[in-house]
Amino acid sequence: MTSMLLGEKAPDKGRILVVGAGGGLELKALAKANNGWIFDGVDPSPDMLALARETTTDYAARINLHEGDISAAPDEPFDGAACLLVFHHLRLEERIKTLNGVRQRLRPGAPFVLVHVSFPQNEPERSIWIDRHISYGAMDGTDPAKLQDGRAAMRERLSILHPEKEEALLRDSGFDGITNFYTAFSFRGWVAYAGPNKPGD
């Protein structure tokens, strides 16, 4: 889905930014499906970037990796960007910084695919969704104490926002044409397009 949505706008020889590239699975899949694209991936973890290098060996000539947050990405305009399963690990201020940084690096009209955990934050809906998320991801026979630990960790360590708030942040950062293209239990995916004005313009 990410490759298709990016490919609707990105040219055959496009340049794509991947935020949270550690591990390299997204880079590998996108590079395999799009022979003409070149990629810049950013991630704050040197260990995860090392794994990404191993994972993407066959496509290394088209992939540049950068250690750090969005500020480590090159400034030149990109034809598309993706950030998959990252934002629920980022606090609000870091999300805003990342969204602004991505928008500043995209050509007007370029697509941005964003996927992560998002569900209502008012109670009792928030607690219900946390329980659902943990239960769905647990294997049969999982120790109930571990499930409880998982619920506590999700409450304390993840930064989860209501879907409407997610879309508001995208708009405030200079994106338009925002579409919720994917919803699967607690995960949601949006595609948005870089508007004519960058943050601060």
Tab-separated table of N, CA, C and O in Angstrom, residues 1-2 4-5 8 112-120 129 161-168 170-171 175-193:
chain	number	residue	atom	x	y	z
A	1	MET	N	0.828	-1.203	0.000
A	1	MET	CA	0.000	0.000	0.000
A	1	MET	C	0.867	1.259	0.000
A	1	MET	O	0.587	2.226	-0.716
A	2	THR	N	1.924	1.245	0.814
A	2	THR	CA	2.815	2.411	0.874
A	2	THR	C	3.460	2.658	-0.469
A	2	THR	O	3.508	3.793	-0.970
A	4	MET	N	2.405	1.770	-3.437
A	4	MET	CA	1.410	2.220	-4.403
A	4	MET	C	1.057	3.689	-4.203
A	4	MET	O	0.997	4.471	-5.159
A	5	LEU	N	0.834	4.083	-2.934
A	5	LEU	CA	0.454	5.467	-2.656
A	5	LEU	C	1.575	6.440	-2.990
A	5	LEU	O	1.324	7.529	-3.524
A	8	GLU	N	1.876	6.876	-6.856
A	8	GLU	CA	0.883	7.670	-7.568
A	8	GLU	C	1.405	9.053	-7.934
A	8	GLU	O	0.956	9.652	-8.916
A	112	PHE	N	3.050	11.751	1.571
A	112	PHE	CA	3.647	11.307	2.828
A	112	PHE	C	2.731	10.229	3.403
A	112	PHE	O	1.545	10.475	3.644
A	113	VAL	N	3.274	9.031	3.614
A	113	VAL	CA	2.510	7.913	4.173
A	113	VAL	C	2.916	7.745	5.636
A	113	VAL	O	4.101	7.589	5.949
A	114	LEU	N	1.922	7.761	6.515
A	114	LEU	CA	2.150	7.734	7.961
A	114	LEU	C	1.266	6.657	8.575
A	114	LEU	O	0.040	6.691	8.416
A	115	VAL	N	1.877	5.684	9.280
A	115	VAL	CA	1.128	4.570	9.861
A	115	VAL	C	1.616	4.311	11.285
A	115	VAL	O	2.828	4.198	11.517
A	116	HIS	N	0.677	4.206	12.231
A	116	HIS	CA	1.019	3.877	13.603
A	116	HIS	C	-0.239	3.636	14.421
A	116	HIS	O	-1.344	3.647	13.890
A	117	VAL	N	-0.062	3.398	15.714
A	117	VAL	CA	-1.193	3.155	16.606
A	117	VAL	C	-1.923	4.469	16.889
A	117	VAL	O	-1.301	5.475	17.227
A	118	SER	N	-3.244	4.438	16.753
A	118	SER	CA	-4.047	5.626	17.036
A	118	SER	C	-5.466	5.180	17.353
A	118	SER	O	-6.067	4.401	16.597
A	119	PHE	N	-5.991	5.655	18.471
A	119	PHE	CA	-7.377	5.360	18.837
A	119	PHE	C	-7.860	6.405	19.836
A	119	PHE	O	-7.070	7.188	20.357
A	120	PRO	N	-9.179	6.456	20.111
A	120	PRO	CA	-9.715	7.485	21.005
A	120	PRO	C	-9.040	7.476	22.371
A	120	PRO	O	-8.706	6.417	22.904
A	129	TRP	N	-9.359	0.086	24.228
A	129	TRP	CA	-8.468	-0.126	23.098
A	129	TRP	C	-7.104	-0.647	23.534
A	129	TRP	O	-6.490	-1.454	22.827
A	161	LEU	N	-2.453	9.165	20.196
A	161	LEU	CA	-3.376	10.279	20.026
A	161	LEU	C	-4.658	9.819	19.347
A	161	LEU	O	-4.677	8.803	18.645
A	162	HIS	N	-5.712	10.590	19.533
A	162	HIS	CA	-6.967	10.361	18.826
A	162	HIS	C	-6.742	10.587	17.327
A	162	HIS	O	-5.985	11.486	16.932
A	163	PRO	N	-7.374	9.802	16.462
A	163	PRO	CA	-7.181	9.999	15.019
A	163	PRO	C	-7.451	11.426	14.553
A	163	PRO	O	-6.749	11.926	13.653
A	164	GLU	N	-8.431	12.105	15.135
A	164	GLU	CA	-8.695	13.487	14.730
A	164	GLU	C	-7.527	14.403	15.068
A	164	GLU	O	-7.224	15.344	14.312
A	165	LYS	N	-6.867	14.146	16.185
A	165	LYS	CA	-5.689	14.928	16.560
A	165	LYS	C	-4.542	14.673	15.590
A	165	LYS	O	-3.807	15.601	15.226
A	166	GLU	N	-4.394	13.417	15.172
A	166	GLU	CA	-3.346	13.089	14.199
A	166	GLU	C	-3.532	13.910	12.920
A	166	GLU	O	-2.573	14.479	12.378
A	167	GLU	N	-4.766	13.960	12.445
A	167	GLU	CA	-5.030	14.687	11.206
A	167	GLU	C	-4.842	16.191	11.388
A	167	GLU	O	-4.362	16.879	10.473
A	168	ALA	N	-5.178	16.691	12.568
A	168	ALA	CA	-4.972	18.118	12.842
A	168	ALA	C	-3.487	18.455	12.819
A	168	ALA	O	-3.091	19.517	12.306
A	170	LEU	N	-1.174	16.962	11.089
A	170	LEU	CA	-0.753	16.963	9.686
A	170	LEU	C	-1.132	18.282	9.015
A	170	LEU	O	-0.308	18.896	8.319
A	171	ARG	N	-2.352	18.727	9.227
A	171	ARG	CA	-2.774	20.002	8.632
A	171	ARG	C	-1.926	21.157	9.139
A	171	ARG	O	-1.477	22.014	8.359
A	175	PHE	N	0.338	19.934	5.507
A	175	PHE	CA	-0.135	18.880	4.617
A	175	PHE	C	-1.619	19.075	4.327
A	175	PHE	O	-2.380	19.557	5.169
A	176	ASP	N	-2.038	18.658	3.140
A	176	ASP	CA	-3.453	18.667	2.813
A	176	ASP	C	-3.815	17.376	2.078
A	176	ASP	O	-2.985	16.493	1.917
A	177	GLY	N	-5.069	17.258	1.656
A	177	GLY	CA	-5.516	16.031	1.010
A	177	GLY	C	-5.377	14.809	1.906
A	177	GLY	O	-5.126	13.695	1.424
A	178	ILE	N	-5.565	14.989	3.204
A	178	ILE	CA	-5.314	13.931	4.187
A	178	ILE	C	-6.405	12.857	4.091
A	178	ILE	O	-7.589	13.152	4.178
A	179	THR	N	-5.978	11.610	3.921
A	179	THR	CA	-6.908	10.493	3.789
A	179	THR	C	-6.493	9.356	4.705
A	179	THR	O	-5.331	8.927	4.694
A	180	ASN	N	-7.442	8.859	5.490
A	180	ASN	CA	-7.219	7.671	6.322
A	180	ASN	C	-7.446	6.446	5.423
A	180	ASN	O	-8.564	6.021	5.224
A	181	PHE	N	-6.367	5.899	4.866
A	181	PHE	CA	-6.494	4.829	3.879
A	181	PHE	C	-6.489	3.439	4.505
A	181	PHE	O	-6.804	2.449	3.846
A	182	TYR	N	-6.118	3.359	5.813
A	182	TYR	CA	-5.960	2.039	6.421
A	182	TYR	C	-6.407	2.093	7.875
A	182	TYR	O	-5.993	2.973	8.626
A	183	THR	N	-7.261	1.158	8.250
A	183	THR	CA	-7.653	1.004	9.643
A	183	THR	C	-7.738	-0.486	9.939
A	183	THR	O	-8.508	-1.203	9.292
A	184	ALA	N	-6.938	-0.950	10.869
A	184	ALA	CA	-6.944	-2.358	11.251
A	184	ALA	C	-6.754	-2.433	12.761
A	184	ALA	O	-5.642	-2.298	13.268
A	185	PHE	N	-7.870	-2.593	13.462
A	185	PHE	CA	-7.862	-2.652	14.908
A	185	PHE	C	-7.267	-1.355	15.464
A	185	PHE	O	-7.810	-0.290	15.246
A	186	SER	N	-6.123	-1.397	16.146
A	186	SER	CA	-5.585	-0.180	16.750
A	186	SER	C	-4.634	0.577	15.831
A	186	SER	O	-4.121	1.628	16.206
A	187	PHE	N	-4.406	0.065	14.630
A	187	PHE	CA	-3.478	0.718	13.705
A	187	PHE	C	-4.242	1.513	12.652
A	187	PHE	O	-5.268	1.066	12.143
A	188	ARG	N	-3.703	2.675	12.341
A	188	ARG	CA	-4.271	3.516	11.284
A	188	ARG	C	-3.162	4.029	10.379
A	188	ARG	O	-2.035	4.236	10.819
A	189	GLY	N	-3.544	4.241	9.129
A	189	GLY	CA	-2.600	4.787	8.161
A	189	GLY	C	-3.211	5.941	7.403
A	189	GLY	O	-4.396	5.894	7.035
A	190	TRP	N	-2.423	6.976	7.190
A	190	TRP	CA	-2.857	8.152	6.436
A	190	TRP	C	-1.913	8.403	5.269
A	190	TRP	O	-0.708	8.131	5.350
A	191	VAL	N	-2.453	8.928	4.207
A	191	VAL	CA	-1.627	9.527	3.163
A	191	VAL	C	-2.020	10.995	3.100
A	191	VAL	O	-3.210	11.343	3.172
A	192	ALA	N	-1.017	11.851	3.044
A	192	ALA	CA	-1.229	13.290	2.977
A	192	ALA	C	-0.239	13.859	1.960
A	192	ALA	O	0.734	13.191	1.579
A	193	TYR	N	-0.483	15.085	1.539
A	193	TYR	CA	0.320	15.675	0.469
A	193	TYR	C	0.859	17.033	0.897
A	193	TYR	O	0.148	17.820	1.528
